PDB file of C-alpha atoms in Angstrom:
ATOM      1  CA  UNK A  31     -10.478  24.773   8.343  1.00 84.00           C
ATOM      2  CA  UNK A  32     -12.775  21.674   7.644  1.00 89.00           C
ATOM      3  CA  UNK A  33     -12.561  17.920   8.553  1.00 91.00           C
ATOM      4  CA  UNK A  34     -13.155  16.256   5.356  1.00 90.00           C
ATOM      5  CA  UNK A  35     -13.273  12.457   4.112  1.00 91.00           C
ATOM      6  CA  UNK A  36     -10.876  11.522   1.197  1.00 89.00           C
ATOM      7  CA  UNK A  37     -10.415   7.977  -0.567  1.00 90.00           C
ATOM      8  CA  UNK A  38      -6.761   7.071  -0.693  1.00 87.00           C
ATOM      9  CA  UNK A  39      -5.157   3.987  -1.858  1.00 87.00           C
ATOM     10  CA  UNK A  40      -8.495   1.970  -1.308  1.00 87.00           C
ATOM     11  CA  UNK A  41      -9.140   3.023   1.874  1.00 86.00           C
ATOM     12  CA  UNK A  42     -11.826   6.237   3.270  1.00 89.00           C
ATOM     13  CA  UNK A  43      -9.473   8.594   5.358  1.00 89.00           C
ATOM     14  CA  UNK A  44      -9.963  11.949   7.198  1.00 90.00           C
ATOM     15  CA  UNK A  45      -7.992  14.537   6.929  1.00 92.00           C
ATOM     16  CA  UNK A  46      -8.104  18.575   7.625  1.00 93.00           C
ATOM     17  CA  UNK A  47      -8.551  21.135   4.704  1.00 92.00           C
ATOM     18  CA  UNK A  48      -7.384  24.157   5.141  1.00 93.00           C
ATOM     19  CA  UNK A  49      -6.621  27.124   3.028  1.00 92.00           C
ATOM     20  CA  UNK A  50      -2.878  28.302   3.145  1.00 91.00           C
ATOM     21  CA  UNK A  51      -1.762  32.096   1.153  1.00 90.00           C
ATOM     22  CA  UNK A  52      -3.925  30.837  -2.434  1.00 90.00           C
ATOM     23  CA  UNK A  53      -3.602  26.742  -2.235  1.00 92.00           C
ATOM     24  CA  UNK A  54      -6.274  24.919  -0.553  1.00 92.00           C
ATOM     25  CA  UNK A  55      -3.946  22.285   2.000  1.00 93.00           C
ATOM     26  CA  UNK A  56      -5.560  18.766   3.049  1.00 92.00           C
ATOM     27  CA  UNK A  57      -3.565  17.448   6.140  1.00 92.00           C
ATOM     28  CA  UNK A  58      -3.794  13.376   6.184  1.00 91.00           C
ATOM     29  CA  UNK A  59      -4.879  12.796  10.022  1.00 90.00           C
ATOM     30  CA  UNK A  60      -3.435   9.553  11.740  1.00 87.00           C
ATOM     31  CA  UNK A  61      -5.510   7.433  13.732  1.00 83.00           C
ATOM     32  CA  UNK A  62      -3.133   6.166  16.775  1.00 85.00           C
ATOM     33  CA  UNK A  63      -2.557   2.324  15.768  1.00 85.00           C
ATOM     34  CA  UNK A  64      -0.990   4.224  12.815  1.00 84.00           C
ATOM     35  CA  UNK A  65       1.315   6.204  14.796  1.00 87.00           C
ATOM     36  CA  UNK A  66       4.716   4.123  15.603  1.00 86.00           C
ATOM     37  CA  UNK A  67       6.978   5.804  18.550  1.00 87.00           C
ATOM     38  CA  UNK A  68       9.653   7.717  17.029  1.00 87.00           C
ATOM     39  CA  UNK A  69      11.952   6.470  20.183  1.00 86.00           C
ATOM     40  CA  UNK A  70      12.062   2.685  18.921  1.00 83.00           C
ATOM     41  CA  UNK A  71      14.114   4.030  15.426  1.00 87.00           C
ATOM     42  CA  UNK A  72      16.466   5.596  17.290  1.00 89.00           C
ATOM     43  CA  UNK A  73      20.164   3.773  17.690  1.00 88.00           C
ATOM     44  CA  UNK A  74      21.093   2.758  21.256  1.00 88.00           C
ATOM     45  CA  UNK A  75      23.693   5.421  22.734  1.00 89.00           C
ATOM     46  CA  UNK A  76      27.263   4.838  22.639  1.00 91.00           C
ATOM     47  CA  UNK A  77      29.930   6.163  23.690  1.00 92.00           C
ATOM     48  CA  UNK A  78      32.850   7.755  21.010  1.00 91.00           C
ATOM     49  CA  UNK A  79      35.936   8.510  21.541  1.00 93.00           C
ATOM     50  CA  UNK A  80      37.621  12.056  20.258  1.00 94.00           C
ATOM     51  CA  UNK A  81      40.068   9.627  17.934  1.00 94.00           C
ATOM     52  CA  UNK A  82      37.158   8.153  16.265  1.00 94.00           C
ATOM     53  CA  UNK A  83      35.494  11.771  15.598  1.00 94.00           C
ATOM     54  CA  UNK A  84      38.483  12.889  14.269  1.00 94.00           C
ATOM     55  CA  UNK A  85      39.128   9.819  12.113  1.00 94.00           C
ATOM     56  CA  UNK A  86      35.283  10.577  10.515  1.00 93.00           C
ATOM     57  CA  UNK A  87      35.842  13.729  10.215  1.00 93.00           C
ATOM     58  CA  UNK A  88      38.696  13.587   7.927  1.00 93.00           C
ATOM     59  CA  UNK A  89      37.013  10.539   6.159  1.00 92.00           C
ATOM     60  CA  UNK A  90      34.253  13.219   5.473  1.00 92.00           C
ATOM     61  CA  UNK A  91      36.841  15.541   4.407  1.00 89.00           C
ATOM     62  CA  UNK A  92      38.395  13.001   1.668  1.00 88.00           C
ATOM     63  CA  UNK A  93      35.267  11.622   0.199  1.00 87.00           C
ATOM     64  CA  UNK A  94      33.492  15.264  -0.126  1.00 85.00           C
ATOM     65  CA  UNK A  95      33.081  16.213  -3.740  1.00 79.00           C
ATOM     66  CA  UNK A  96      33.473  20.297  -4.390  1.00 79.00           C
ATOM     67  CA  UNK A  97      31.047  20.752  -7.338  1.00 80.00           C
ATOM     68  CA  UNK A  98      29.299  17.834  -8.157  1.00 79.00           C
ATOM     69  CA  UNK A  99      29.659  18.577 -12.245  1.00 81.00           C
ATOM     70  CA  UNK A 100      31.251  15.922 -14.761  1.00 81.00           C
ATOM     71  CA  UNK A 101      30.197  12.966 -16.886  1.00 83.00           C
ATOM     72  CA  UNK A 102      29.588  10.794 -14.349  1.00 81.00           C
ATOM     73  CA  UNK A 103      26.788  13.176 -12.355  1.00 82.00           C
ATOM     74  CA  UNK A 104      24.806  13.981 -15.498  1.00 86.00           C
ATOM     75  CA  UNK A 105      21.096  12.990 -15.532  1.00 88.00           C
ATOM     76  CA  UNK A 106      20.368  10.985 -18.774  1.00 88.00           C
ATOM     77  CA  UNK A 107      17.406   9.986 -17.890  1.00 90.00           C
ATOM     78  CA  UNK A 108      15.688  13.174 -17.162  1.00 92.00           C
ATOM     79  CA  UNK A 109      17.516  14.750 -20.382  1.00 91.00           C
ATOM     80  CA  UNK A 110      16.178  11.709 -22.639  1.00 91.00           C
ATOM     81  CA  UNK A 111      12.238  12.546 -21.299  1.00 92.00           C
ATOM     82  CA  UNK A 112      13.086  15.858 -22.025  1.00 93.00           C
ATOM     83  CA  UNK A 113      14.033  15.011 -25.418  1.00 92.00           C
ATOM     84  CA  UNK A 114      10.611  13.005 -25.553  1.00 93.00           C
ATOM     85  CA  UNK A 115       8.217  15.550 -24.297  1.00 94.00           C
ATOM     86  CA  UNK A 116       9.835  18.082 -27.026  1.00 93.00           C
ATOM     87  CA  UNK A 117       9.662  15.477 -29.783  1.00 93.00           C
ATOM     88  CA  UNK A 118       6.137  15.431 -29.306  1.00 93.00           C
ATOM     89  CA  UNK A 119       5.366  18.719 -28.620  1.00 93.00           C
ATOM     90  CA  UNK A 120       7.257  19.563 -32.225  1.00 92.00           C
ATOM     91  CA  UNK A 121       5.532  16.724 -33.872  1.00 90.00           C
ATOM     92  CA  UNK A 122       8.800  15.423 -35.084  1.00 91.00           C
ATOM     93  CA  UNK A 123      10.021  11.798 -34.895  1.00 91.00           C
ATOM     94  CA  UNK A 124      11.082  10.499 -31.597  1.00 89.00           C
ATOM     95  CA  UNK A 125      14.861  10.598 -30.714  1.00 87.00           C
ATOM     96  CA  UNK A 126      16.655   7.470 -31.577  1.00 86.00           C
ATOM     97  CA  UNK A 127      18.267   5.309 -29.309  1.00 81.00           C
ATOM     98  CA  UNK A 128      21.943   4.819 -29.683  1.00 78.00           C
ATOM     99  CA  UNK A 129      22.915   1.425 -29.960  1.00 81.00           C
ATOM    100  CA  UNK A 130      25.519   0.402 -27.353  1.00 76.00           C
ATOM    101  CA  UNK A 131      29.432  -0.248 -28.196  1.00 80.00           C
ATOM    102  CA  UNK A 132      29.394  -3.595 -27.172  1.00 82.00           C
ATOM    103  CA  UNK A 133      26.505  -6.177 -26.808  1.00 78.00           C
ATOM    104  CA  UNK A 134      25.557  -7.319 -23.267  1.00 77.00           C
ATOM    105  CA  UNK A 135      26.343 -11.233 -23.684  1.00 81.00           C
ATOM    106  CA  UNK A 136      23.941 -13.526 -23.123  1.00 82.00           C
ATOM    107  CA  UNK A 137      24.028 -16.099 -21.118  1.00 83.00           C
ATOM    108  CA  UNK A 138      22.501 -19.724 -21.845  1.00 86.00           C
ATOM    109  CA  UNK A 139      21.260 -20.530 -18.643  1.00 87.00           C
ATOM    110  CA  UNK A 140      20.950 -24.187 -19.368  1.00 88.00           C
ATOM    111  CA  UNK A 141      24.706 -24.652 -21.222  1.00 89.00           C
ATOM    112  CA  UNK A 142      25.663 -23.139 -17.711  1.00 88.00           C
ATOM    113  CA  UNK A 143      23.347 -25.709 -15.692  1.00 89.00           C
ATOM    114  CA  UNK A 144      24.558 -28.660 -17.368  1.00 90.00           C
ATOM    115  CA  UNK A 145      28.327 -27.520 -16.940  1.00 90.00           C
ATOM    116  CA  UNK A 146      27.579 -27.012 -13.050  1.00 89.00           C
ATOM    117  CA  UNK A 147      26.178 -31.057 -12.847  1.00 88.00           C
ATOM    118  CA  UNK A 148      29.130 -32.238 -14.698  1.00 88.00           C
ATOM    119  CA  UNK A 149      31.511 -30.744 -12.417  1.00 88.00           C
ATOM    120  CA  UNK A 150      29.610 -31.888  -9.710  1.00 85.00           C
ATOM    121  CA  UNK A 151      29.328 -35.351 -10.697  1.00 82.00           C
ATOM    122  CA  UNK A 152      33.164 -35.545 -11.857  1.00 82.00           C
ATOM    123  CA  UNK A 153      34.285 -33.776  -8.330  1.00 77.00           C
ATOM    124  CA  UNK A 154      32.089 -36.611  -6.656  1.00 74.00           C
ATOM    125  CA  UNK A 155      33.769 -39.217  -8.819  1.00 67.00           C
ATOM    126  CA  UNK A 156      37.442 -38.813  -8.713  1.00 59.00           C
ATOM    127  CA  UNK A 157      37.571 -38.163  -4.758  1.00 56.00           C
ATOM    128  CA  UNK A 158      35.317 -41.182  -3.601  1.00 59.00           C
ATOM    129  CA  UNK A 159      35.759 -44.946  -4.236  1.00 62.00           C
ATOM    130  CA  UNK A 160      33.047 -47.508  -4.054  1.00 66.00           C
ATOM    131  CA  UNK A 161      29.801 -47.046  -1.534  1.00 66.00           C
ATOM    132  CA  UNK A 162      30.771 -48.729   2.297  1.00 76.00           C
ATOM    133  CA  UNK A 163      27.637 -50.510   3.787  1.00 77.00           C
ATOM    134  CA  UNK A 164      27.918 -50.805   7.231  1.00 79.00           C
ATOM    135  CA  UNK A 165      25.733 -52.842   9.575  1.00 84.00           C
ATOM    136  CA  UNK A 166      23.993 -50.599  12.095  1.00 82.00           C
ATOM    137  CA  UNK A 167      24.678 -51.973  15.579  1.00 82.00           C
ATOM    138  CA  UNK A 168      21.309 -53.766  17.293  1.00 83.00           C
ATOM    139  CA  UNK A 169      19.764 -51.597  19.834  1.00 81.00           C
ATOM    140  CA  UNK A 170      20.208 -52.453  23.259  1.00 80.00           C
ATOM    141  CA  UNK A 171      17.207 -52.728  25.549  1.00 76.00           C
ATOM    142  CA  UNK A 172      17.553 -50.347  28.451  1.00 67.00           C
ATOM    143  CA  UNK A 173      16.911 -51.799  32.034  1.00 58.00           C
ATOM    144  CA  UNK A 174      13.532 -51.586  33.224  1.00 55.00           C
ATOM    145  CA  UNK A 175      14.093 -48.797  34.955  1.00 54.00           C
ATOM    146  CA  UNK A 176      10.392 -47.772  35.352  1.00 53.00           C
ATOM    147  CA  UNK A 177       8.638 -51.195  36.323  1.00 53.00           C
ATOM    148  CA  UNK A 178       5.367 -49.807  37.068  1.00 55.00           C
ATOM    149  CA  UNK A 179       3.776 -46.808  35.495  1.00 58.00           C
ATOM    150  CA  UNK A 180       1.774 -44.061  37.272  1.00 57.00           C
ATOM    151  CA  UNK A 181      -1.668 -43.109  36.718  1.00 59.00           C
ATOM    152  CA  UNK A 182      -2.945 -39.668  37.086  1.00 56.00           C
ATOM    153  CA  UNK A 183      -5.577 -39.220  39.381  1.00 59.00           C
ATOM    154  CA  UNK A 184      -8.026 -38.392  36.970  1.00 54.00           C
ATOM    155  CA  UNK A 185      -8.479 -37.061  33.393  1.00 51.00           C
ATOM    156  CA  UNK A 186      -5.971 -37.449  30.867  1.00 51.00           C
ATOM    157  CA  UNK A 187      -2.482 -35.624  30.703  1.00 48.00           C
ATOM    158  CA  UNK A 188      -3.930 -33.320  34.241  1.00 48.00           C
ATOM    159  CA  UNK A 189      -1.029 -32.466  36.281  1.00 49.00           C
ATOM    160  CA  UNK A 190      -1.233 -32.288  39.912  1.00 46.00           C
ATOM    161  CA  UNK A 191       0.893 -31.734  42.847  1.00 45.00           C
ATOM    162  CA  UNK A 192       2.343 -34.986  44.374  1.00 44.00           C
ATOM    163  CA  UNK A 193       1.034 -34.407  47.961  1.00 43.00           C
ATOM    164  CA  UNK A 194      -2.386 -34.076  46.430  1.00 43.00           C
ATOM    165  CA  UNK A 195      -2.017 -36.787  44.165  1.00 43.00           C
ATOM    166  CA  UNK A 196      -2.789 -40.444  45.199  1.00 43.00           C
ATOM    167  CA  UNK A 197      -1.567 -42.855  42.348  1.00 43.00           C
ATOM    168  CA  UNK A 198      -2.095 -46.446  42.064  1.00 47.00           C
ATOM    169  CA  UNK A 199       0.120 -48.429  40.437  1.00 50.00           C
ATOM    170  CA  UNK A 200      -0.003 -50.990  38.309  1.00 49.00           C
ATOM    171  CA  UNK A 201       2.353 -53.816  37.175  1.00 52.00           C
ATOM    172  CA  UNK A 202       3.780 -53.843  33.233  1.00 52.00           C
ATOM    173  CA  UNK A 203       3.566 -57.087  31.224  1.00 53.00           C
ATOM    174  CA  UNK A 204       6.631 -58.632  29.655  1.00 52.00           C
ATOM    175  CA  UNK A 205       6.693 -55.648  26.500  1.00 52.00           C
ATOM    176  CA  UNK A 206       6.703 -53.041  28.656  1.00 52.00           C
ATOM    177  CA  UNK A 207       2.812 -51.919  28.302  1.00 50.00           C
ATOM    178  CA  UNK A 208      -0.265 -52.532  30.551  1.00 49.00           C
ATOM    179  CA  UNK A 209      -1.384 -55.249  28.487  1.00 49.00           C
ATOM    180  CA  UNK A 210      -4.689 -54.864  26.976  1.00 47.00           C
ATOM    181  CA  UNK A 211      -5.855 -51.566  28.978  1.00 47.00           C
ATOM    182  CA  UNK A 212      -5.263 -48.004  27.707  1.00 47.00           C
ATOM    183  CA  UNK A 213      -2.388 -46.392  29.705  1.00 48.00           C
ATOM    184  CA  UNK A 214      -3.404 -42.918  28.033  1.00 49.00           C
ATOM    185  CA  UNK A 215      -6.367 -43.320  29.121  1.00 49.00           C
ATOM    186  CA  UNK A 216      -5.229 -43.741  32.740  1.00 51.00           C
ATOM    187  CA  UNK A 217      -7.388 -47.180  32.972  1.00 50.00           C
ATOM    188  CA  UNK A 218      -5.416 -50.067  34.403  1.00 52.00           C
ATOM    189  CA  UNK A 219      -6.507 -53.888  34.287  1.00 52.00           C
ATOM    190  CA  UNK A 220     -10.246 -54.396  35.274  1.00 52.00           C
ATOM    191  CA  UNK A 221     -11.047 -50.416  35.285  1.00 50.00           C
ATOM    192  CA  UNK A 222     -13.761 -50.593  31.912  1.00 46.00           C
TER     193      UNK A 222
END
């Protein structure tokens, strides 16, 4: 048994090599961010009831297939490679395909675009009449509810407890602001 360095999808990884019967073995080793807990896949626990067992059960019973032989379990794919591989081992001309009964049809993506506007536009015109404009309603200034705005004690947007704040206040001018001064700031008139 040997610790041994391999590249692997663009990455250096360890792994173990060890010799098993006549075939040399090389165990990928996991480093533990790579490791997920198994216990986080598992469903949550529930309880079921001996109807719904027996209801699966027989569900089981009617969809389980005796022999799975017939057209529709036969491997084309694997027969046509087959077919390939022999082709070319024989030096003979490759199989041909066999053209299917009936043509896929093909669609014309734009034909179907332009079809999906038009009943758009038609559904949009045959339900609704003329646009109504109607006149938003003026806001209505709120109450000065806050006539004076607080300043924090110091440094912008700090919070502090009220009991170890003291705040002066200021009065607002008539738009509501502290006039000229920056209220961000937390400078009030003749605080420059």
């Amino acid at each position: 048994m040997a610790v041994a360095k391999y590249a692997w999808s663009g990455r250096e990884r360890l792994g173990v090599l060890r010799v098993r019967d006549d075939v040399l073995v090389l165990h990928a080793m996991r480093w533990p961010d790579e490791i997920r807990d198994p216990a986080e896949l598992l469903p949550p626990p529930t309880e079921v009831s001996e109807a719904e067992i027996e209801g699966a059960l027989a569900l089981m019973d009617t969809m389980t297939v005796g022999q799975l032989v017939g057209e529709e379990f036969r491997d084309r794919y694997t027969e046509a490679i087959a077919q390939i591989i022999e082709a070319k081992r024989g030096e003979r001309p490759l199989p041909e395909v066999p053209e299917p009964e009936q043509p896929a049809p093909v669609l014309d993506l734009m034909a179907a675009l332009q079809e999906s506007v038009s009943k758009a536009k038609a559904s949009r015109s045959e339900d609704a009449g003329p646009a109504e404009v109607h006149e938003l309603p003026k806001p209505k200034r709120k109450a000065a509810a806050k006539s004076r705005r607080v300043r924090p004690r110091s440094g912008v947007g700090r919070r502090a407890s009220s009991s170890a704040t003291t705040s002066a206040l200021w009065p607002l001018n008539a738009e509501g602001s502290a006039g000229s001064d920056d209220v961000a700031t937390g400078t009030g008139p003749g605080e420059r």
